[in-house]
Coordinates of C-alpha atoms in Angstrom, one line a residue:
Chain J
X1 CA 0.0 0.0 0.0
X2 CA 1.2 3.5 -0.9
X3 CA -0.8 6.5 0.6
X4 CA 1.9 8.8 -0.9
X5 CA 1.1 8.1 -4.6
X6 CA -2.7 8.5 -3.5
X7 CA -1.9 12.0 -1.6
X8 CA -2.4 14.2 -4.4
X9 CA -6.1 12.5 -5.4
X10 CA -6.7 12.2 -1.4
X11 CA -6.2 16.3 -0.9
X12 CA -8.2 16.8 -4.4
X13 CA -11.4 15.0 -2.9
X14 CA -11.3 16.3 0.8
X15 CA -11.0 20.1 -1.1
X16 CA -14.0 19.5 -3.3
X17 CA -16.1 17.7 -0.7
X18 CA -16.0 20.8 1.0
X19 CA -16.6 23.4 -2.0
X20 CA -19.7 21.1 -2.4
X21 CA -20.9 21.0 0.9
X22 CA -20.3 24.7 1.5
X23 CA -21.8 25.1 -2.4
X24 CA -25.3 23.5 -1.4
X25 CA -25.7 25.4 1.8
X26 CA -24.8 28.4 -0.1
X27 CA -27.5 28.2 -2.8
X28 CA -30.6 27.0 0.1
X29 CA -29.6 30.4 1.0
X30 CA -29.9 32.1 -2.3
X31 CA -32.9 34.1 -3.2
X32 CA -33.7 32.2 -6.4
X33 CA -32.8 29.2 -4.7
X34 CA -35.7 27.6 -7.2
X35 CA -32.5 28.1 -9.9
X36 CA -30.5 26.3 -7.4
X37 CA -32.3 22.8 -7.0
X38 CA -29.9 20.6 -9.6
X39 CA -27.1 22.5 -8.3
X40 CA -27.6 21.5 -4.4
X41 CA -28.9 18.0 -5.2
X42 CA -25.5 17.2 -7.2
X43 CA -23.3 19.0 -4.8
X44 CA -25.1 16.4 -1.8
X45 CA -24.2 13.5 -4.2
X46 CA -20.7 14.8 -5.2
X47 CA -20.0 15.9 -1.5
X48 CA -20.7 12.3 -0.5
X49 CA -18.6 10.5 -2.9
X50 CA -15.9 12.5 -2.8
X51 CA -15.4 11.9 0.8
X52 CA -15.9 8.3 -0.1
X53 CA -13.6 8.2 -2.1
X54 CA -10.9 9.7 0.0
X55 CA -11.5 7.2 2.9
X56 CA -11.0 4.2 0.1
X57 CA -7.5 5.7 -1.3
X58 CA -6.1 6.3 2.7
X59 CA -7.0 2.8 3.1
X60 CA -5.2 1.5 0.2
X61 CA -8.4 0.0 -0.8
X62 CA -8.4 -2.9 -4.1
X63 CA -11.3 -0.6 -4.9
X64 CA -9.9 2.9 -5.0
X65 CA -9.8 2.9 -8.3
X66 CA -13.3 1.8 -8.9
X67 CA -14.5 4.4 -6.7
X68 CA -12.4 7.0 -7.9
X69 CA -13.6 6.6 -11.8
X70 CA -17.2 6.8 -10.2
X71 CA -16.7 9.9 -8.3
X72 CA -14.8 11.5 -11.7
X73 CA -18.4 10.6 -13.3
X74 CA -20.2 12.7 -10.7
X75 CA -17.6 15.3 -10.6
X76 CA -18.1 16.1 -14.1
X77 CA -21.6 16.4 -13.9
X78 CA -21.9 18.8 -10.6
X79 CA -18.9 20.6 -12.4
X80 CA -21.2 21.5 -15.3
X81 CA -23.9 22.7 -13.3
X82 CA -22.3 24.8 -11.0
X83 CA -20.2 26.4 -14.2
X84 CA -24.2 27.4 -15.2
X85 CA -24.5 29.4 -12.1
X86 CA -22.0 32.9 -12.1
X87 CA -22.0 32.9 -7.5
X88 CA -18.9 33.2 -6.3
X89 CA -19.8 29.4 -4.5
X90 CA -20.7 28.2 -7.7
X91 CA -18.0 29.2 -9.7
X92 CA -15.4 28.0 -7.3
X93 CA -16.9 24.2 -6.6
X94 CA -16.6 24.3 -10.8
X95 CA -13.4 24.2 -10.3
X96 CA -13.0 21.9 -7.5
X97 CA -14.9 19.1 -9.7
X98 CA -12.9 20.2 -12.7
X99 CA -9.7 19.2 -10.4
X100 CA -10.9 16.7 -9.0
X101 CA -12.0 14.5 -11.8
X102 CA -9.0 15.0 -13.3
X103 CA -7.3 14.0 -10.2
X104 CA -9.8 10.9 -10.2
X105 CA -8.9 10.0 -13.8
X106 CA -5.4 9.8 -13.4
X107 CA -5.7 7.8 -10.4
X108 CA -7.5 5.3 -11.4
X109 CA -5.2 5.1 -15.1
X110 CA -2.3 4.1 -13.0
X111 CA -1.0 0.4 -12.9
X112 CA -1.9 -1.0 -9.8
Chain L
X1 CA -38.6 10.1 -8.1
X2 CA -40.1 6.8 -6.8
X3 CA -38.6 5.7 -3.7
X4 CA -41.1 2.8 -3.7
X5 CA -39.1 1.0 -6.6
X6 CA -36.3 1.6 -4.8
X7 CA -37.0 0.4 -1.4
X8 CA -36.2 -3.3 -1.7
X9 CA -32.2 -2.3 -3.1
X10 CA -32.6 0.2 0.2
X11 CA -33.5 -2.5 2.4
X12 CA -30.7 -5.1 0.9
X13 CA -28.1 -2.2 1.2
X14 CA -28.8 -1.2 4.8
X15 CA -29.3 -5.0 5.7
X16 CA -25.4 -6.0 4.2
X17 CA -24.1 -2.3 5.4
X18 CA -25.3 -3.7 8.9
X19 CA -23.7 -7.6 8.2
X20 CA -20.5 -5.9 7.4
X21 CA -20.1 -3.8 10.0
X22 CA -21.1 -6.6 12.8
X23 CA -18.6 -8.7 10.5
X24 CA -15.6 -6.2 11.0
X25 CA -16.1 -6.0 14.5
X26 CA -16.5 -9.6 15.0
X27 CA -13.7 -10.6 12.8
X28 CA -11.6 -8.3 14.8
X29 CA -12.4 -10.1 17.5
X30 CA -11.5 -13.8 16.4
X31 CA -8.7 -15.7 18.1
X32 CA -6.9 -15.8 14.6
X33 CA -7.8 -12.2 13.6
X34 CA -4.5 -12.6 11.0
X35 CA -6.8 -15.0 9.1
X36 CA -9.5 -12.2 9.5
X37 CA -7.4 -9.1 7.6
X38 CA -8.8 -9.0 4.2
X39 CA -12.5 -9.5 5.4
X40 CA -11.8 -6.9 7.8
X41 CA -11.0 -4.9 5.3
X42 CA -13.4 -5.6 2.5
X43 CA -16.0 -5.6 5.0
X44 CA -15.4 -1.8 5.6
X45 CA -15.2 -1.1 1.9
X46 CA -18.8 -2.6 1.5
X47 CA -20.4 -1.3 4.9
X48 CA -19.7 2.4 3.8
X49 CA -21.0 1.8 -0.1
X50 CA -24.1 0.1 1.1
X51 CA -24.8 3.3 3.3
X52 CA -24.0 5.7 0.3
X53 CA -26.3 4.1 -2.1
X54 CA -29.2 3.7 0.4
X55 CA -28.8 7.0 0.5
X56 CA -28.3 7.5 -3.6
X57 CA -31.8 5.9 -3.8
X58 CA -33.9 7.4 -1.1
X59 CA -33.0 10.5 -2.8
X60 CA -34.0 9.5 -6.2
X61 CA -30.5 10.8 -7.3
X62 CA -29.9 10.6 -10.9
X63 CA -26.7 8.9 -10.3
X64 CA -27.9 5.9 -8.2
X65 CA -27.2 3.2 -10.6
X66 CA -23.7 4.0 -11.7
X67 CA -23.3 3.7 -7.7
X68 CA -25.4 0.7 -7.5
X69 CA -23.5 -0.9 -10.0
X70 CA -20.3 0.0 -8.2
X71 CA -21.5 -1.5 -5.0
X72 CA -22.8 -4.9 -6.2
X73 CA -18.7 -5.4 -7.4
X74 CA -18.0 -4.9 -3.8
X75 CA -20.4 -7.0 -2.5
X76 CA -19.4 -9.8 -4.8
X77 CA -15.9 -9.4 -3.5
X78 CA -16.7 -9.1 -0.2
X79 CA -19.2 -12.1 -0.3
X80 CA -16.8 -14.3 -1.6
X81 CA -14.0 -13.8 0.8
X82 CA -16.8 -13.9 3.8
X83 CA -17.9 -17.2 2.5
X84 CA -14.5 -18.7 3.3
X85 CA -15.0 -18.2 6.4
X86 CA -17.1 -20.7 8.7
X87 CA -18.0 -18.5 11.7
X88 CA -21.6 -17.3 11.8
X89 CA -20.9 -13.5 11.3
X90 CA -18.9 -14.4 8.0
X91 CA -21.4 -16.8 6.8
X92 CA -24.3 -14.3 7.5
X93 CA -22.9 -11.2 5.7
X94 CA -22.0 -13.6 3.1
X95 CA -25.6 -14.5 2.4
X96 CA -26.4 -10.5 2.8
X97 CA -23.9 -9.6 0.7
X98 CA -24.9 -12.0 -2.5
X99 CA -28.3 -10.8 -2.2
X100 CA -27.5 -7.2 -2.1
X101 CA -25.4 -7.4 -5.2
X102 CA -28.2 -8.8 -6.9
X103 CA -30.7 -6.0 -6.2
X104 CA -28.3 -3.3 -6.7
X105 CA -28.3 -5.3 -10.5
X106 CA -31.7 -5.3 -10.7
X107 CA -31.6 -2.0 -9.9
X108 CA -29.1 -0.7 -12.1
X109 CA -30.8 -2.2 -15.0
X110 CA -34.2 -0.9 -15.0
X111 CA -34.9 1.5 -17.6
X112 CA -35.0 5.5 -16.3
Chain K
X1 CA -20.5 -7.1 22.0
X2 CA -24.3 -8.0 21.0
X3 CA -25.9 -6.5 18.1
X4 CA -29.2 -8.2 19.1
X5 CA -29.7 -5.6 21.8
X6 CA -28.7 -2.8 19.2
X7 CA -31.4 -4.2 16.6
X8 CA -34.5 -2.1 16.6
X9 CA -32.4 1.0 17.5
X10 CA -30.4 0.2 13.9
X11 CA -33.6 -0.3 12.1
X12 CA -34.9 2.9 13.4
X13 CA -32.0 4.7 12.2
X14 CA -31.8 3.6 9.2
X15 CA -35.2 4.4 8.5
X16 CA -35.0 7.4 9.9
X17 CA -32.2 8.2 7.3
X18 CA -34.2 6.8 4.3
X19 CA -37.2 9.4 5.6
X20 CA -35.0 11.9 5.4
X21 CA -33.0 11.6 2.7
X22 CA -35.9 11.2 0.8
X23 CA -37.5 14.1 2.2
X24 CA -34.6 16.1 1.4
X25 CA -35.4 15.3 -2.5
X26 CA -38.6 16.0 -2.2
X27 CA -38.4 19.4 -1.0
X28 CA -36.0 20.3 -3.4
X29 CA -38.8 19.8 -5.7
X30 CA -41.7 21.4 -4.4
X31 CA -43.3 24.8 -5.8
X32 CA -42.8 26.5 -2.7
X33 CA -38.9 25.2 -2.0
X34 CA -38.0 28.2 -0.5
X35 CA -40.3 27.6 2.9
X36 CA -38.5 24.3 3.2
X37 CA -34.3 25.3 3.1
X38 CA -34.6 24.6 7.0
X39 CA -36.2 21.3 6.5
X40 CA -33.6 20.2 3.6
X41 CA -30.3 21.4 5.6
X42 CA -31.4 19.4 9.1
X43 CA -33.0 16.6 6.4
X44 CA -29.3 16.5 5.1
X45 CA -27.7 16.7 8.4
X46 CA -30.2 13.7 9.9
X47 CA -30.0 11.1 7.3
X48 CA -25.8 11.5 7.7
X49 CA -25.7 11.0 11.2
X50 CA -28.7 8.0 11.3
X51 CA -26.6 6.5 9.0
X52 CA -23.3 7.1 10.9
X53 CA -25.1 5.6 14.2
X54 CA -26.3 2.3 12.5
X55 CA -22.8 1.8 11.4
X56 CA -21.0 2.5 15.2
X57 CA -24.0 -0.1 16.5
X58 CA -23.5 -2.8 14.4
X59 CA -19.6 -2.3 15.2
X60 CA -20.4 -2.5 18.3
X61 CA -18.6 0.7 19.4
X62 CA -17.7 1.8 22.6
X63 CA -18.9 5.6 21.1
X64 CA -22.4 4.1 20.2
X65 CA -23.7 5.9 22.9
X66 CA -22.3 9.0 22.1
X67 CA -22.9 9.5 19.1
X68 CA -26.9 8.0 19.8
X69 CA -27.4 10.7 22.1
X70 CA -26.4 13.7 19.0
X71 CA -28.3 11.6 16.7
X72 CA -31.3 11.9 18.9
X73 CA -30.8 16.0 19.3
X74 CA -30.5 16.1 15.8
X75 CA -33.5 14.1 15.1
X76 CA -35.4 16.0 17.6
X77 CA -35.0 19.4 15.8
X78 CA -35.5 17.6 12.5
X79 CA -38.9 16.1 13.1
X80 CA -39.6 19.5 14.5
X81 CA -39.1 21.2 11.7
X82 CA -40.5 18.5 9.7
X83 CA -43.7 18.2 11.3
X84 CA -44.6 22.4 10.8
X85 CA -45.1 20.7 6.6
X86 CA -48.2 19.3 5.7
X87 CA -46.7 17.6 2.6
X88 CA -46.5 13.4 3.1
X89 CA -42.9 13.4 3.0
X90 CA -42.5 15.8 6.3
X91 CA -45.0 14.3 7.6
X92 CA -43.6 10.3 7.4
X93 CA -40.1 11.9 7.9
X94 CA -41.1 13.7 11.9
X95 CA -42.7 10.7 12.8
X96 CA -39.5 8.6 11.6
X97 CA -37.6 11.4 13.8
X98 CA -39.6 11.0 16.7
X99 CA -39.3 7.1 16.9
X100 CA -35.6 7.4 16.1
X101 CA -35.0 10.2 19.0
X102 CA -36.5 7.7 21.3
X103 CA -34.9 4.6 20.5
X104 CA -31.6 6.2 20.4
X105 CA -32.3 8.1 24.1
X106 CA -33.5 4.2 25.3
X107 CA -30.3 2.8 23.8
X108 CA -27.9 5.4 25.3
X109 CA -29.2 5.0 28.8
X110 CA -28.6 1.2 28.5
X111 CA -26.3 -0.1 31.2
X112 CA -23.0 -0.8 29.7
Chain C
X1 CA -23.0 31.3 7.9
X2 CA -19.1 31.6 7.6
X3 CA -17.0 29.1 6.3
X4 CA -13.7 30.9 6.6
X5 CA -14.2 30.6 10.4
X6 CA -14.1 27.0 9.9
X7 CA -11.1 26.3 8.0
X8 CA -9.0 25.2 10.3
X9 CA -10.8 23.1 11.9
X10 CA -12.2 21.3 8.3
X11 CA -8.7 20.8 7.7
X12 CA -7.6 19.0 10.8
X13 CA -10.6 16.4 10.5
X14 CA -9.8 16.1 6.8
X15 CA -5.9 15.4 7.9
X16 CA -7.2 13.3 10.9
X17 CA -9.3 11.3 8.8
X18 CA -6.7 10.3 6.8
X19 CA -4.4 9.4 8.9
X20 CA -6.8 7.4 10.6
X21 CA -7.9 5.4 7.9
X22 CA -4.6 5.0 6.3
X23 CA -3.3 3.8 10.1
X24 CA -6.8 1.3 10.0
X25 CA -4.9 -0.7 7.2
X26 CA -1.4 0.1 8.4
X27 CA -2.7 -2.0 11.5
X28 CA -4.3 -5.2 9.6
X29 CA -0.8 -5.4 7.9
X30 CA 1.2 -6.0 10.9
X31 CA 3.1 -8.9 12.2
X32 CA 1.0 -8.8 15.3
X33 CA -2.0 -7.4 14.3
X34 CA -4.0 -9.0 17.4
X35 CA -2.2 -6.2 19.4
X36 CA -3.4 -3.3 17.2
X37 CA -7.0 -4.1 17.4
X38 CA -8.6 -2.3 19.5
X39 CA -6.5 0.8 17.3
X40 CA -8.2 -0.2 14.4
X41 CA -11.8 -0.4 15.9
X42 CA -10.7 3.7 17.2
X43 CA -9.5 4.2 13.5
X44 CA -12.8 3.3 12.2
X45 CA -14.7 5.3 14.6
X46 CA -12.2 8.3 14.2
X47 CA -11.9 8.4 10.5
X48 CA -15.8 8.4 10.1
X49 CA -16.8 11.0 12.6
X50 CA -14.1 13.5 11.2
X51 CA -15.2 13.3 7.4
X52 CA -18.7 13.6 9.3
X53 CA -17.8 16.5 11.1
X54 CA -15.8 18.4 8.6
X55 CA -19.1 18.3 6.3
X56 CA -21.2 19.9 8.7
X57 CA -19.0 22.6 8.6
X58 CA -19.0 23.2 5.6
X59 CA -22.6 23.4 5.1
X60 CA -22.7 25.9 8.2
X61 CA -24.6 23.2 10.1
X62 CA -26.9 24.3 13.2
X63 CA -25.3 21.3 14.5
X64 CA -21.5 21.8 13.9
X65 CA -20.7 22.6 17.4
X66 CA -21.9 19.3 18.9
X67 CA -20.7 16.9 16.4
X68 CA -17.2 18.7 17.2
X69 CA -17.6 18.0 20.9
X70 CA -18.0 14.3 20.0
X71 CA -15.4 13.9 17.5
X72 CA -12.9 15.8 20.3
X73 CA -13.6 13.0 22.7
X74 CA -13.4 10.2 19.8
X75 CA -10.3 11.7 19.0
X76 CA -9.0 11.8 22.4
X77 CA -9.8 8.0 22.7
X78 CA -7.8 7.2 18.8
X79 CA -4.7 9.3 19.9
X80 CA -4.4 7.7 23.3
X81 CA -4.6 4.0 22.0
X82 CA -2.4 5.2 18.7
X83 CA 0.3 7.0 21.5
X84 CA 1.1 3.2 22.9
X85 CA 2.1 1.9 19.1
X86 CA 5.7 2.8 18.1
X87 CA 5.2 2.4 14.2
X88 CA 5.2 5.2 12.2
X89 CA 1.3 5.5 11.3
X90 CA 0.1 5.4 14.7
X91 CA 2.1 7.6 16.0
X92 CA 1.3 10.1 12.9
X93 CA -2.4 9.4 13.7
X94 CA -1.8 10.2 17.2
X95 CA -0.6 13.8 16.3
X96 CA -3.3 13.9 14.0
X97 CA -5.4 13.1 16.5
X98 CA -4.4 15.2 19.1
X99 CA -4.4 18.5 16.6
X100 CA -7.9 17.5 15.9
X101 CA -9.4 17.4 19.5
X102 CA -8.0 20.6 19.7
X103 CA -9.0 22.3 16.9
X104 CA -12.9 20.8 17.8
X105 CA -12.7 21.6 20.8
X106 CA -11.8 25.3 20.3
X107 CA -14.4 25.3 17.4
X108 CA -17.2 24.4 19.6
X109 CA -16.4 26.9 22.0
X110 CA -17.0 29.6 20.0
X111 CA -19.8 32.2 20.2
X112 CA -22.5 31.0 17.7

């Protein structure tokens, strides 16, 4: 087992697990926050994963990379709906999943 | 969203979740825990994707089966290495564990 | 450790969760969503920690208590909050929250 | 809600939690594993709360402040059993550990 070569992926998740948690309490508190539905019901989903995901890599799991290529899929998706969306929350969980399924990607490419 | 088509995959994921977890704990436990590692550890892996897609389906998300899909591979890995096992809490979560991965299936191959 | 003892406390949790994750969902997509963001954010908060207290009782954890006694604050406020709605889903998710608050307050007063 | 104020604290659970998982497996892989159990049981606990706890943060949570107070005294509990371990990863996971009760603790006592 090799944390180290996971770290990278590991720090990826844990910062867009937050952007998405903080991201779907930010837009329940928007005006419009009828806009905002897809937005926060991704971010929950995304949010979840990517903490799962996180927990699987530390643990040198045999399915890290299963997880990881399943929380890319979801990171791409709450990625283009927050990129809909110009808050400052938005915007900047965009770029979290945009990190973080590449991050995801690459992981799970490597040769176990 | 129709949680009621959901709730027997709910049901089979919170029952194994629940096997798994009594199964890490018990395995830990045993006189020849060495024996016990990689059940141990798989067992972890499945309790905390069982949880996650319970909660994937309950909230209708639109990404429930790719994590259903997901989750039956780790209950058919898990399963397996549980039913090497003679003791009760092995043999148990093994039985949870087969069924589970067959719902999550079924799930993931109903049409949208 | 005896699960047995911890069963109808882990079935209440985890319905408990499956109320209110699926609560959550729904309230995202009502007309009015903006009189429920108070009801989504402790739905979101309930379901995670139900979840995370079925897991530490099937363990058999010596936190189990603990972490029972926040999960029954937390469903407290929840089923509050839920039961101000009219709509089934609040409705089926208070009285989830009620039973759950109970059986976790009955299982943390347990003698060791 | 303010998630700057949080920061520091999100960042110790994140870091705890992964020390904590990666110190789980550490722990199955040892010679003597039957003396590390009870460390990986606290692991388990430890790891999960954490990610737990650093999500309600960054949603804002009403409920931050008491899932910290828990996850102090988990924490206390992991670093105490990970402080008797010479190897590497428990004794990582017991600074990990201890920065995290900490940072909890001084979280939760904040004016609301």
């Amino acid at each position: 087992m090799n944390q180290q070569q996971f770290q990278s992926c590991i720090n990826a998740c844990n910062d867009c697990a937050n952007a998405c948690d903080y991201c779907s309490a930010a837009c329940l508190g928007e005006q419009d926050v009828k806009a905002m539905t897809r937005c926060i019901a991704l971010d929950i989903d995304c949010a979840q994963i990517c903490r799962m995901a996180a927990a699987y890599m530390a643990r040198g799991s045999e399915f890290a990379e299963l997880i990881c290529r399943a929380c890319a899929d979801i990171c791409d998706a709450c990625g283009k709906e927050c990129a809909k969306h110009k808050m400052d929350h938005c915007q900047q969980c965009a770029q979290a999943c945009r990190r973080c399924a590449e991050e995801c990607r690459s992981m799970a490419a490597q040769p176990a």
